[in-house]
Coordinates of C-alpha atoms in Angstrom, one line a residue:
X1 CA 0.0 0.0 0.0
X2 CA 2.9 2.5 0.8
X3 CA 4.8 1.3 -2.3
X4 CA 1.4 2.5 -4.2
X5 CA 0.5 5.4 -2.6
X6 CA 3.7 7.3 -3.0
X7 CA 6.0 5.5 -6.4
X8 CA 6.0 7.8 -9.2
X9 CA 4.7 5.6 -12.4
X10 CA 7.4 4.4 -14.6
X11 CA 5.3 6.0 -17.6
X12 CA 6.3 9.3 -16.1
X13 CA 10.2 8.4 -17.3
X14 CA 9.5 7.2 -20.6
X15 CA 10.6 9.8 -23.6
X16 CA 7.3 9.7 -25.1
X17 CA 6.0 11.1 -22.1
X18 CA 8.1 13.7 -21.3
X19 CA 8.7 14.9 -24.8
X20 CA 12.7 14.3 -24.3
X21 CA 14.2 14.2 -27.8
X22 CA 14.7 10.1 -29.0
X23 CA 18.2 10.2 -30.7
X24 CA 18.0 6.4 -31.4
X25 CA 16.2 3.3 -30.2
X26 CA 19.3 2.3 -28.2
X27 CA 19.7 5.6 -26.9
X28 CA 15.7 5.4 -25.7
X29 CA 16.3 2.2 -24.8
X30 CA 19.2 3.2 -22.2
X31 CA 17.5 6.0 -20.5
X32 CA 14.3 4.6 -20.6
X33 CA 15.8 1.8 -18.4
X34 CA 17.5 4.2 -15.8
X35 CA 14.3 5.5 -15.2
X36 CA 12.9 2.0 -14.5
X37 CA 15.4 0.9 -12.5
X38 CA 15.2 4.2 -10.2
X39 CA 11.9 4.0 -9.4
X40 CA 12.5 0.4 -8.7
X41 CA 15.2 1.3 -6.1
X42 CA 12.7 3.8 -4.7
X43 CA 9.9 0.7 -4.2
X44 CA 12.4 -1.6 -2.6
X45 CA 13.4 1.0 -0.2
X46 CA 9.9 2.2 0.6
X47 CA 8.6 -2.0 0.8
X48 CA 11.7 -3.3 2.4
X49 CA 11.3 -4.1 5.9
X50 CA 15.0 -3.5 6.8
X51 CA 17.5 -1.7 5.1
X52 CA 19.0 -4.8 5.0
X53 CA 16.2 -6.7 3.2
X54 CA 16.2 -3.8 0.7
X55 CA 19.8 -3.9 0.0
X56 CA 19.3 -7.4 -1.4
X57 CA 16.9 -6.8 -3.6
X58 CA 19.1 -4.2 -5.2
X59 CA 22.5 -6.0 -5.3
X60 CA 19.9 -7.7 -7.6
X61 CA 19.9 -5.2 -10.6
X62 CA 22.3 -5.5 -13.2
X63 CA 25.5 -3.5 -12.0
X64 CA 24.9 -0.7 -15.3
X65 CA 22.0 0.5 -13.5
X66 CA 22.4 -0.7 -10.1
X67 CA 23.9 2.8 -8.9
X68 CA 20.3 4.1 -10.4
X69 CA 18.4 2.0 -8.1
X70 CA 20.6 3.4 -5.1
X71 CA 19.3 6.8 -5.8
X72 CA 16.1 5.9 -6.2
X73 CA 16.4 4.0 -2.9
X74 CA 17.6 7.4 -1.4
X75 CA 14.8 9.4 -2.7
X76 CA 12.4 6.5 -1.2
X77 CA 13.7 7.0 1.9
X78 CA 13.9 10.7 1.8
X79 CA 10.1 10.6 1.2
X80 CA 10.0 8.2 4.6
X81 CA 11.9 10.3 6.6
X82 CA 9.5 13.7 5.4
X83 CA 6.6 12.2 5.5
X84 CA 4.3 12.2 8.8
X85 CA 4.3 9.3 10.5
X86 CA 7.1 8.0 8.8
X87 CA 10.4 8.2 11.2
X88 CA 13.4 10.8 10.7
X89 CA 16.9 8.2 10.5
X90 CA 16.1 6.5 7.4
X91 CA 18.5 7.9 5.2
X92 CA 20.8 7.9 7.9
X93 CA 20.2 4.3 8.5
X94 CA 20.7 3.3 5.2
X95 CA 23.6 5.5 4.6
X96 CA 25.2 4.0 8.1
X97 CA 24.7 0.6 6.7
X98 CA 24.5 -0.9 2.9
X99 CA 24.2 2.9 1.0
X100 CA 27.7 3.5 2.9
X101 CA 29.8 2.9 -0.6
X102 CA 26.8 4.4 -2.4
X103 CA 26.3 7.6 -0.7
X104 CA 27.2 9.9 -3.5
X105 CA 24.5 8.4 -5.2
X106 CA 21.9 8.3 -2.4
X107 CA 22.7 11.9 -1.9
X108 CA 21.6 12.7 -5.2
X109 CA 18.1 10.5 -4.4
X110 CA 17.5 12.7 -1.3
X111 CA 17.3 15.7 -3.7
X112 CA 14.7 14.2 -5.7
X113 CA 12.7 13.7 -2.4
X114 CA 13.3 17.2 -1.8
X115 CA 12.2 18.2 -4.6
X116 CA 8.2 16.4 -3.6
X117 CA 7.8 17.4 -0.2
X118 CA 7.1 20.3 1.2
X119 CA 9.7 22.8 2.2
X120 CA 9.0 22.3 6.2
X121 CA 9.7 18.8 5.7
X122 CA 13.1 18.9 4.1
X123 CA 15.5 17.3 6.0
X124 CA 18.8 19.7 8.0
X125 CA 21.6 20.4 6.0
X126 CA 23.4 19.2 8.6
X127 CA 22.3 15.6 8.8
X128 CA 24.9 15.0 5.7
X129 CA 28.4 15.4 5.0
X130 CA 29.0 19.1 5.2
X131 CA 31.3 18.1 1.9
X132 CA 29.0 16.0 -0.3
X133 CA 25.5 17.7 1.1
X134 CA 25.9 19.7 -1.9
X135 CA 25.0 16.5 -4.2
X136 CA 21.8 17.2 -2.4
X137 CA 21.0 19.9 -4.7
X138 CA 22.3 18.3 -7.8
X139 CA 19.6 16.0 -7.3
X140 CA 16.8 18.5 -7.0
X141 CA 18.4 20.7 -9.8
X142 CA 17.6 16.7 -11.6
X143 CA 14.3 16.6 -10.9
X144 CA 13.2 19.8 -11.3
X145 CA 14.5 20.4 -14.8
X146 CA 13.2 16.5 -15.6
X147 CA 9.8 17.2 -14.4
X148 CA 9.2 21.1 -15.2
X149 CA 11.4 21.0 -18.3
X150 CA 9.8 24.5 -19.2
X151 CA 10.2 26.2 -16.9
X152 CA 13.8 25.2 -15.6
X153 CA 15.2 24.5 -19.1
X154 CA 13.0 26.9 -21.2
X155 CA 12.7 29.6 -18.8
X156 CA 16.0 28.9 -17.0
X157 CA 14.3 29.3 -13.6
X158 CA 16.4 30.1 -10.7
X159 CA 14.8 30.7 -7.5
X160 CA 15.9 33.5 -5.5
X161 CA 15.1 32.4 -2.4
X162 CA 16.4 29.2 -2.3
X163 CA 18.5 29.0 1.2
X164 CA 19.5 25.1 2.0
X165 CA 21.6 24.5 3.6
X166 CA 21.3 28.1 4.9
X167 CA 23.7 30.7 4.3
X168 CA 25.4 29.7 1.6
X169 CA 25.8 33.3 -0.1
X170 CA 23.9 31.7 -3.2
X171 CA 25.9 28.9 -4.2
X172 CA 23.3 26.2 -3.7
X173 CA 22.1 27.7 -7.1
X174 CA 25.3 26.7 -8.7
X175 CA 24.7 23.0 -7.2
X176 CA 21.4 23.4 -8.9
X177 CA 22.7 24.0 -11.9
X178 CA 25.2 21.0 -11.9
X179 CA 22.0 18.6 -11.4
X180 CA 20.0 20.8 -14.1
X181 CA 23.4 20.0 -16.9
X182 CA 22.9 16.1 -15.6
X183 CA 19.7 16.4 -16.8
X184 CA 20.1 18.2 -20.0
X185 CA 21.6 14.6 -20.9
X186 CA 17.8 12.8 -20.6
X187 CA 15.9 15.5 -22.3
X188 CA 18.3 16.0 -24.9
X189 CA 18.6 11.9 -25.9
X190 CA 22.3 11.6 -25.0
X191 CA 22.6 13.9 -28.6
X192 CA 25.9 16.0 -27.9
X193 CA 24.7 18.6 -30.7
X194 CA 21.2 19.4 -28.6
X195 CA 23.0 19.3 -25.1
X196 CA 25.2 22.0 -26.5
X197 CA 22.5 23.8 -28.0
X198 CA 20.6 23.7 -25.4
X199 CA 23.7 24.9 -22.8
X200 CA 24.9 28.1 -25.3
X201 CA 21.1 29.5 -24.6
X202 CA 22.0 30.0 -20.4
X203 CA 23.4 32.9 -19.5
X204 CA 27.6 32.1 -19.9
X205 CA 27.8 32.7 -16.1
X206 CA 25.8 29.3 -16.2
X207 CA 27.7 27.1 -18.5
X208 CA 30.1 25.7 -16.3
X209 CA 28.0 24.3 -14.0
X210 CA 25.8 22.8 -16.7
X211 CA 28.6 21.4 -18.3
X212 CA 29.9 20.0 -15.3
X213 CA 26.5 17.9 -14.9
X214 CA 26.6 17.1 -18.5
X215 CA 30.4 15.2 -17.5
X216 CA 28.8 13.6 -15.0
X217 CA 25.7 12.0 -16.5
X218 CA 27.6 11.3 -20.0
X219 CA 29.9 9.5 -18.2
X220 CA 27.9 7.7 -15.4
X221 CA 24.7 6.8 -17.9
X222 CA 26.9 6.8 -21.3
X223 CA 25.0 6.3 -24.3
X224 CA 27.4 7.3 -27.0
X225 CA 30.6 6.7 -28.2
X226 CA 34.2 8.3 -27.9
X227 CA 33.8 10.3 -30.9
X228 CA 30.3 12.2 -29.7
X229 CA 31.8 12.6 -26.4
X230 CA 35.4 13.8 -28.0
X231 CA 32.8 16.3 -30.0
X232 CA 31.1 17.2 -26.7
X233 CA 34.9 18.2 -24.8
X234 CA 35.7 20.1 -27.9
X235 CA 32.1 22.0 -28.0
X236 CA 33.0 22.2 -23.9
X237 CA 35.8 24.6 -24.7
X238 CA 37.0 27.1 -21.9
X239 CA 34.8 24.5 -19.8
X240 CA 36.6 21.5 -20.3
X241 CA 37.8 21.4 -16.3
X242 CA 34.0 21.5 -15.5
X243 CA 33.3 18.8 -18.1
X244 CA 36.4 16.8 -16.5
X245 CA 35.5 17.1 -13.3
X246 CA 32.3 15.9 -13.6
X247 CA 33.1 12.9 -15.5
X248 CA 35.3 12.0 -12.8
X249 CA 32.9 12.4 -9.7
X250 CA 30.9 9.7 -12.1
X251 CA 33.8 7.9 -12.3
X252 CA 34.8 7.7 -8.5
X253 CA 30.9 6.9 -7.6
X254 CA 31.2 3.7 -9.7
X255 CA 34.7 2.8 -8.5
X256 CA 33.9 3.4 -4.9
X257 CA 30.5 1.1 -5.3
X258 CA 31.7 -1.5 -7.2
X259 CA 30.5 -0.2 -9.8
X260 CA 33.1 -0.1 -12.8
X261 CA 31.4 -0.9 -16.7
X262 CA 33.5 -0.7 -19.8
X263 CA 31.7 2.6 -21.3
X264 CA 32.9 4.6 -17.8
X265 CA 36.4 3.8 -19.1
X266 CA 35.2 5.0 -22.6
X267 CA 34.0 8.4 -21.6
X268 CA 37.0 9.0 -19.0
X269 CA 39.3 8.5 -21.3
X270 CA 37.4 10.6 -23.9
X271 CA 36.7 13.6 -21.7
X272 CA 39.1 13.4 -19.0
X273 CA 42.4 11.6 -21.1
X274 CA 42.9 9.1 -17.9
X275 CA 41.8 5.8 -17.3
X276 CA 38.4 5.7 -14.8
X277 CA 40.4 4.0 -11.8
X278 CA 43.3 7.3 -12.6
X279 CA 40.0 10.0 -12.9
X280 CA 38.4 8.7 -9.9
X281 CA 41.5 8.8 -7.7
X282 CA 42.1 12.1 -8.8
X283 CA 38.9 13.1 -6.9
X284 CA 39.8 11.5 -3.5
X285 CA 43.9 12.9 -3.9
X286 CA 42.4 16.5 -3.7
X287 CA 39.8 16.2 -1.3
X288 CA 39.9 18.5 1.4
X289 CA 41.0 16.5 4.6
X290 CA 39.2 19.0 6.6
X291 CA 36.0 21.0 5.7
X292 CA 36.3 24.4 6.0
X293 CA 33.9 27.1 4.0
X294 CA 35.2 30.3 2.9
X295 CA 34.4 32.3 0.8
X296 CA 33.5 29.4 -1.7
X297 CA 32.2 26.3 0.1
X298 CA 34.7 23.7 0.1
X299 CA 33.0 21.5 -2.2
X300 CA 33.7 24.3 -5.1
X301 CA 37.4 24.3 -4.0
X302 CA 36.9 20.4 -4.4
X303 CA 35.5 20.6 -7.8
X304 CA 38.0 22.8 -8.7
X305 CA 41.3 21.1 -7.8
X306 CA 40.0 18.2 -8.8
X307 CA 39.9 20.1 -12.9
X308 CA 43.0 21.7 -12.5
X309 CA 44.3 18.1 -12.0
X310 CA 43.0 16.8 -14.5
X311 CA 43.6 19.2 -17.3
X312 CA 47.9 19.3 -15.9
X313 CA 47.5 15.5 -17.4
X314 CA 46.4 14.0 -14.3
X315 CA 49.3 15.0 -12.7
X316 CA 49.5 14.4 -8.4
X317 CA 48.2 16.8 -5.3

Protein backbone atom coordinates (compact mmCIF):
# COMPACT_ATOMS: atom_id res chain seq x y z
CA UNK A 1 0.00 0.00 0.00
CA UNK A 2 2.95 2.47 0.81
CA UNK A 3 4.79 1.34 -2.27
CA UNK A 4 1.39 2.51 -4.18
CA UNK A 5 0.55 5.36 -2.62
CA UNK A 6 3.74 7.29 -2.98
CA UNK A 7 5.95 5.49 -6.39
CA UNK A 8 5.98 7.79 -9.23
CA UNK A 9 4.71 5.58 -12.45
CA UNK A 10 7.35 4.35 -14.62
CA UNK A 11 5.34 5.96 -17.59
CA UNK A 12 6.27 9.33 -16.07
CA UNK A 13 10.15 8.35 -17.35
CA UNK A 14 9.49 7.23 -20.63
CA UNK A 15 10.57 9.81 -23.57
CA UNK A 16 7.29 9.68 -25.15
CA UNK A 17 6.02 11.09 -22.10
CA UNK A 18 8.13 13.67 -21.25
CA UNK A 19 8.68 14.88 -24.81
CA UNK A 20 12.69 14.33 -24.33
CA UNK A 21 14.24 14.19 -27.81
CA UNK A 22 14.73 10.10 -28.99
CA UNK A 23 18.18 10.20 -30.68
CA UNK A 24 17.98 6.45 -31.39
CA UNK A 25 16.16 3.27 -30.16
CA UNK A 26 19.27 2.32 -28.22
CA UNK A 27 19.73 5.63 -26.88
CA UNK A 28 15.71 5.42 -25.73
CA UNK A 29 16.34 2.25 -24.76
CA UNK A 30 19.15 3.18 -22.19
CA UNK A 31 17.46 5.97 -20.52
CA UNK A 32 14.29 4.61 -20.60
CA UNK A 33 15.76 1.79 -18.40
CA UNK A 34 17.50 4.17 -15.84
CA UNK A 35 14.27 5.51 -15.22
CA UNK A 36 12.89 2.03 -14.53
CA UNK A 37 15.43 0.87 -12.46
CA UNK A 38 15.19 4.18 -10.22
CA UNK A 39 11.95 4.00 -9.38
CA UNK A 40 12.46 0.37 -8.72
CA UNK A 41 15.19 1.35 -6.09
CA UNK A 42 12.72 3.76 -4.66
CA UNK A 43 9.86 0.69 -4.20
CA UNK A 44 12.44 -1.55 -2.59
CA UNK A 45 13.37 1.05 -0.21
CA UNK A 46 9.91 2.22 0.62
CA UNK A 47 8.58 -2.01 0.82
CA UNK A 48 11.74 -3.28 2.37
CA UNK A 49 11.28 -4.07 5.90
CA UNK A 50 15.03 -3.52 6.78
CA UNK A 51 17.47 -1.72 5.05
CA UNK A 52 18.99 -4.84 4.95
CA UNK A 53 16.25 -6.70 3.16
CA UNK A 54 16.25 -3.80 0.71
CA UNK A 55 19.77 -3.93 0.03
CA UNK A 56 19.35 -7.44 -1.42
CA UNK A 57 16.95 -6.79 -3.56
CA UNK A 58 19.11 -4.17 -5.23
CA UNK A 59 22.48 -5.96 -5.27
CA UNK A 60 19.88 -7.70 -7.60
CA UNK A 61 19.95 -5.18 -10.58
CA UNK A 62 22.30 -5.53 -13.19
CA UNK A 63 25.51 -3.53 -12.01
CA UNK A 64 24.89 -0.74 -15.25
CA UNK A 65 21.98 0.46 -13.53
CA UNK A 66 22.40 -0.75 -10.10
CA UNK A 67 23.88 2.78 -8.93
CA UNK A 68 20.29 4.05 -10.44
CA UNK A 69 18.39 1.98 -8.13
CA UNK A 70 20.64 3.36 -5.14
CA UNK A 71 19.32 6.83 -5.81
CA UNK A 72 16.14 5.93 -6.25
CA UNK A 73 16.43 4.00 -2.92
CA UNK A 74 17.65 7.42 -1.37
CA UNK A 75 14.82 9.40 -2.70
CA UNK A 76 12.36 6.53 -1.17
CA UNK A 77 13.71 7.01 1.91
CA UNK A 78 13.90 10.66 1.80
CA UNK A 79 10.13 10.56 1.20
CA UNK A 80 10.02 8.17 4.62
CA UNK A 81 11.89 10.33 6.61
CA UNK A 82 9.45 13.73 5.39
CA UNK A 83 6.60 12.23 5.50
CA UNK A 84 4.33 12.18 8.75
CA UNK A 85 4.31 9.35 10.54
CA UNK A 86 7.09 8.04 8.77
CA UNK A 87 10.42 8.18 11.17
CA UNK A 88 13.35 10.78 10.66
CA UNK A 89 16.86 8.20 10.50
CA UNK A 90 16.09 6.54 7.42
CA UNK A 91 18.53 7.95 5.20
CA UNK A 92 20.79 7.88 7.94
CA UNK A 93 20.20 4.27 8.49
CA UNK A 94 20.68 3.25 5.16
CA UNK A 95 23.60 5.54 4.63
CA UNK A 96 25.19 3.99 8.11
CA UNK A 97 24.75 0.62 6.74
CA UNK A 98 24.51 -0.93 2.88
CA UNK A 99 24.21 2.93 1.02
CA UNK A 100 27.73 3.53 2.94
CA UNK A 101 29.82 2.88 -0.60
CA UNK A 102 26.75 4.38 -2.39
CA UNK A 103 26.34 7.64 -0.71
CA UNK A 104 27.24 9.87 -3.53
CA UNK A 105 24.53 8.42 -5.20
CA UNK A 106 21.87 8.31 -2.35
CA UNK A 107 22.68 11.88 -1.95
CA UNK A 108 21.60 12.71 -5.23
CA UNK A 109 18.09 10.48 -4.39
CA UNK A 110 17.47 12.72 -1.26
CA UNK A 111 17.30 15.70 -3.73
CA UNK A 112 14.72 14.20 -5.72
CA UNK A 113 12.66 13.68 -2.36
CA UNK A 114 13.26 17.16 -1.77
CA UNK A 115 12.19 18.23 -4.62
CA UNK A 116 8.17 16.44 -3.59
CA UNK A 117 7.83 17.40 -0.21
CA UNK A 118 7.14 20.31 1.17
CA UNK A 119 9.68 22.82 2.21
CA UNK A 120 8.97 22.34 6.23
CA UNK A 121 9.73 18.80 5.75
CA UNK A 122 13.11 18.93 4.08
CA UNK A 123 15.52 17.33 5.97
CA UNK A 124 18.78 19.72 7.96
CA UNK A 125 21.64 20.40 6.00
CA UNK A 126 23.44 19.22 8.62
CA UNK A 127 22.30 15.57 8.84
CA UNK A 128 24.87 15.01 5.73
CA UNK A 129 28.41 15.39 4.97
CA UNK A 130 29.02 19.12 5.22
CA UNK A 131 31.27 18.13 1.89
CA UNK A 132 28.97 16.03 -0.29
CA UNK A 133 25.46 17.72 1.05
CA UNK A 134 25.86 19.67 -1.86
CA UNK A 135 25.00 16.50 -4.18
CA UNK A 136 21.76 17.19 -2.36
CA UNK A 137 21.02 19.94 -4.68
CA UNK A 138 22.26 18.28 -7.77
CA UNK A 139 19.58 15.95 -7.30
CA UNK A 140 16.77 18.54 -6.95
CA UNK A 141 18.36 20.70 -9.80
CA UNK A 142 17.62 16.72 -11.64
CA UNK A 143 14.27 16.59 -10.88
CA UNK A 144 13.23 19.81 -11.29
CA UNK A 145 14.49 20.43 -14.77
CA UNK A 146 13.25 16.48 -15.57
CA UNK A 147 9.82 17.21 -14.43
CA UNK A 148 9.15 21.10 -15.21
CA UNK A 149 11.37 21.01 -18.32
CA UNK A 150 9.78 24.49 -19.17
CA UNK A 151 10.18 26.23 -16.87
CA UNK A 152 13.84 25.20 -15.63
CA UNK A 153 15.18 24.54 -19.14
CA UNK A 154 13.00 26.95 -21.24
CA UNK A 155 12.73 29.61 -18.76
CA UNK A 156 16.04 28.94 -17.01
CA UNK A 157 14.26 29.30 -13.55
CA UNK A 158 16.42 30.05 -10.71
CA UNK A 159 14.76 30.65 -7.52
CA UNK A 160 15.93 33.54 -5.49
CA UNK A 161 15.11 32.43 -2.44
CA UNK A 162 16.43 29.20 -2.29
CA UNK A 163 18.54 28.96 1.25
CA UNK A 164 19.53 25.09 2.03
CA UNK A 165 21.56 24.49 3.56
CA UNK A 166 21.32 28.14 4.94
CA UNK A 167 23.69 30.67 4.30
CA UNK A 168 25.42 29.73 1.65
CA UNK A 169 25.83 33.26 -0.07
CA UNK A 170 23.94 31.72 -3.24
CA UNK A 171 25.91 28.86 -4.18
CA UNK A 172 23.32 26.17 -3.69
CA UNK A 173 22.10 27.72 -7.06
CA UNK A 174 25.28 26.68 -8.74
CA UNK A 175 24.72 22.97 -7.18
CA UNK A 176 21.37 23.38 -8.86
CA UNK A 177 22.68 24.04 -11.94
CA UNK A 178 25.18 21.05 -11.86
CA UNK A 179 21.99 18.63 -11.44
CA UNK A 180 19.96 20.80 -14.11
CA UNK A 181 23.38 20.00 -16.86
CA UNK A 182 22.87 16.15 -15.62
CA UNK A 183 19.69 16.42 -16.82
CA UNK A 184 20.07 18.18 -19.97
CA UNK A 185 21.63 14.59 -20.95
CA UNK A 186 17.82 12.83 -20.60
CA UNK A 187 15.87 15.47 -22.29
CA UNK A 188 18.33 15.97 -24.93
CA UNK A 189 18.64 11.93 -25.89
CA UNK A 190 22.27 11.57 -24.98
CA UNK A 191 22.56 13.89 -28.65
CA UNK A 192 25.87 16.01 -27.89
CA UNK A 193 24.66 18.60 -30.74
CA UNK A 194 21.20 19.41 -28.59
CA UNK A 195 23.05 19.32 -25.15
CA UNK A 196 25.22 21.95 -26.55
CA UNK A 197 22.48 23.83 -28.02
CA UNK A 198 20.58 23.69 -25.37
CA UNK A 199 23.69 24.92 -22.80
CA UNK A 200 24.94 28.07 -25.30
CA UNK A 201 21.06 29.48 -24.59
CA UNK A 202 21.95 29.97 -20.41
CA UNK A 203 23.39 32.94 -19.49
CA UNK A 204 27.65 32.11 -19.86
CA UNK A 205 27.83 32.73 -16.14
CA UNK A 206 25.82 29.27 -16.25
CA UNK A 207 27.68 27.06 -18.51
CA UNK A 208 30.13 25.73 -16.29
CA UNK A 209 28.00 24.28 -13.96
CA UNK A 210 25.78 22.76 -16.71
CA UNK A 211 28.64 21.42 -18.32
CA UNK A 212 29.95 20.05 -15.26
CA UNK A 213 26.50 17.93 -14.87
CA UNK A 214 26.59 17.06 -18.47
CA UNK A 215 30.39 15.24 -17.55
CA UNK A 216 28.82 13.59 -14.98
CA UNK A 217 25.73 12.01 -16.48
CA UNK A 218 27.63 11.27 -19.95
CA UNK A 219 29.93 9.55 -18.24
CA UNK A 220 27.88 7.75 -15.41
CA UNK A 221 24.65 6.81 -17.94
CA UNK A 222 26.88 6.85 -21.29
CA UNK A 223 25.05 6.27 -24.32
CA UNK A 224 27.39 7.30 -27.00
CA UNK A 225 30.61 6.74 -28.24
CA UNK A 226 34.20 8.29 -27.94
CA UNK A 227 33.83 10.30 -30.89
CA UNK A 228 30.33 12.20 -29.73
CA UNK A 229 31.79 12.58 -26.42
CA UNK A 230 35.44 13.78 -27.96
CA UNK A 231 32.84 16.31 -29.95
CA UNK A 232 31.09 17.20 -26.73
CA UNK A 233 34.86 18.19 -24.84
CA UNK A 234 35.66 20.09 -27.86
CA UNK A 235 32.13 22.01 -27.97
CA UNK A 236 32.99 22.20 -23.91
CA UNK A 237 35.76 24.58 -24.67
CA UNK A 238 36.98 27.07 -21.94
CA UNK A 239 34.80 24.52 -19.81
CA UNK A 240 36.60 21.47 -20.28
CA UNK A 241 37.79 21.39 -16.31
CA UNK A 242 34.00 21.48 -15.48
CA UNK A 243 33.30 18.82 -18.14
CA UNK A 244 36.38 16.83 -16.46
CA UNK A 245 35.49 17.08 -13.34
CA UNK A 246 32.28 15.86 -13.60
CA UNK A 247 33.12 12.94 -15.54
CA UNK A 248 35.28 11.97 -12.78
CA UNK A 249 32.87 12.39 -9.74
CA UNK A 250 30.95 9.72 -12.14
CA UNK A 251 33.85 7.95 -12.31
CA UNK A 252 34.76 7.72 -8.47
CA UNK A 253 30.91 6.88 -7.64
CA UNK A 254 31.24 3.66 -9.71
CA UNK A 255 34.71 2.81 -8.52
CA UNK A 256 33.95 3.41 -4.87
CA UNK A 257 30.47 1.09 -5.25
CA UNK A 258 31.73 -1.47 -7.18
CA UNK A 259 30.52 -0.24 -9.85
CA UNK A 260 33.14 -0.15 -12.75
CA UNK A 261 31.39 -0.94 -16.71
CA UNK A 262 33.52 -0.73 -19.79
CA UNK A 263 31.70 2.58 -21.30
CA UNK A 264 32.90 4.62 -17.79
CA UNK A 265 36.39 3.77 -19.10
CA UNK A 266 35.22 5.02 -22.61
CA UNK A 267 34.02 8.38 -21.55
CA UNK A 268 37.03 9.03 -18.96
CA UNK A 269 39.29 8.46 -21.30
CA UNK A 270 37.36 10.58 -23.87
CA UNK A 271 36.67 13.60 -21.71
CA UNK A 272 39.06 13.42 -19.00
CA UNK A 273 42.37 11.61 -21.08
CA UNK A 274 42.87 9.06 -17.92
CA UNK A 275 41.80 5.76 -17.34
CA UNK A 276 38.40 5.72 -14.82
CA UNK A 277 40.45 3.98 -11.79
CA UNK A 278 43.35 7.31 -12.57
CA UNK A 279 39.98 10.00 -12.95
CA UNK A 280 38.37 8.70 -9.85
CA UNK A 281 41.47 8.79 -7.67
CA UNK A 282 42.12 12.15 -8.78
CA UNK A 283 38.92 13.14 -6.89
CA UNK A 284 39.82 11.48 -3.50
CA UNK A 285 43.87 12.89 -3.95
CA UNK A 286 42.40 16.48 -3.74
CA UNK A 287 39.82 16.19 -1.28
CA UNK A 288 39.86 18.52 1.40
CA UNK A 289 40.97 16.54 4.62
CA UNK A 290 39.19 19.05 6.65
CA UNK A 291 36.01 20.98 5.75
CA UNK A 292 36.31 24.41 5.98
CA UNK A 293 33.88 27.06 3.96
CA UNK A 294 35.16 30.30 2.88
CA UNK A 295 34.42 32.25 0.77
CA UNK A 296 33.54 29.39 -1.66
CA UNK A 297 32.20 26.34 0.07
CA UNK A 298 34.75 23.74 0.11
CA UNK A 299 33.02 21.54 -2.18
CA UNK A 300 33.75 24.33 -5.09
CA UNK A 301 37.39 24.34 -4.02
CA UNK A 302 36.91 20.39 -4.43
CA UNK A 303 35.52 20.61 -7.83
CA UNK A 304 38.02 22.84 -8.71
CA UNK A 305 41.28 21.08 -7.82
CA UNK A 306 39.99 18.20 -8.82
CA UNK A 307 39.90 20.14 -12.93
CA UNK A 308 43.04 21.74 -12.50
CA UNK A 309 44.31 18.05 -12.01
CA UNK A 310 42.99 16.77 -14.49
CA UNK A 311 43.56 19.19 -17.27
CA UNK A 312 47.87 19.27 -15.93
CA UNK A 313 47.51 15.48 -17.37
CA UNK A 314 46.37 13.99 -14.30
CA UNK A 315 49.33 14.98 -12.68
CA UNK A 316 49.55 14.41 -8.41
CA UNK A 317 48.19 16.80 -5.34
Amino acid sequence: MRRRMITPDVSETSLEKRGFHKKSPAAQELLETVGEKFLLGYAHAVEARSTEQAEEWLERIPVKYRGFAYEGAGMGYGMLDGLPGGGRRHIAGFLDGPGEKHDYIIYVGVGWAMARLPRFRWPSAEDFDPLLRWLVLDGYGFHQAYFKTAKYIDGQFQDPAFSWPPGNDGYSLRAIDQGIGRALWFICGTDVDLVTDAIARFPERRHGDLYAGVGLASTYACGVTSDELLKLAEFAGEHRGNLAQGSAFAAEARVRAGLLIPETEVATQAICGLPAERAAAITQEVRPATVVDGELPAFETWRQRIAEAILSGGAGK
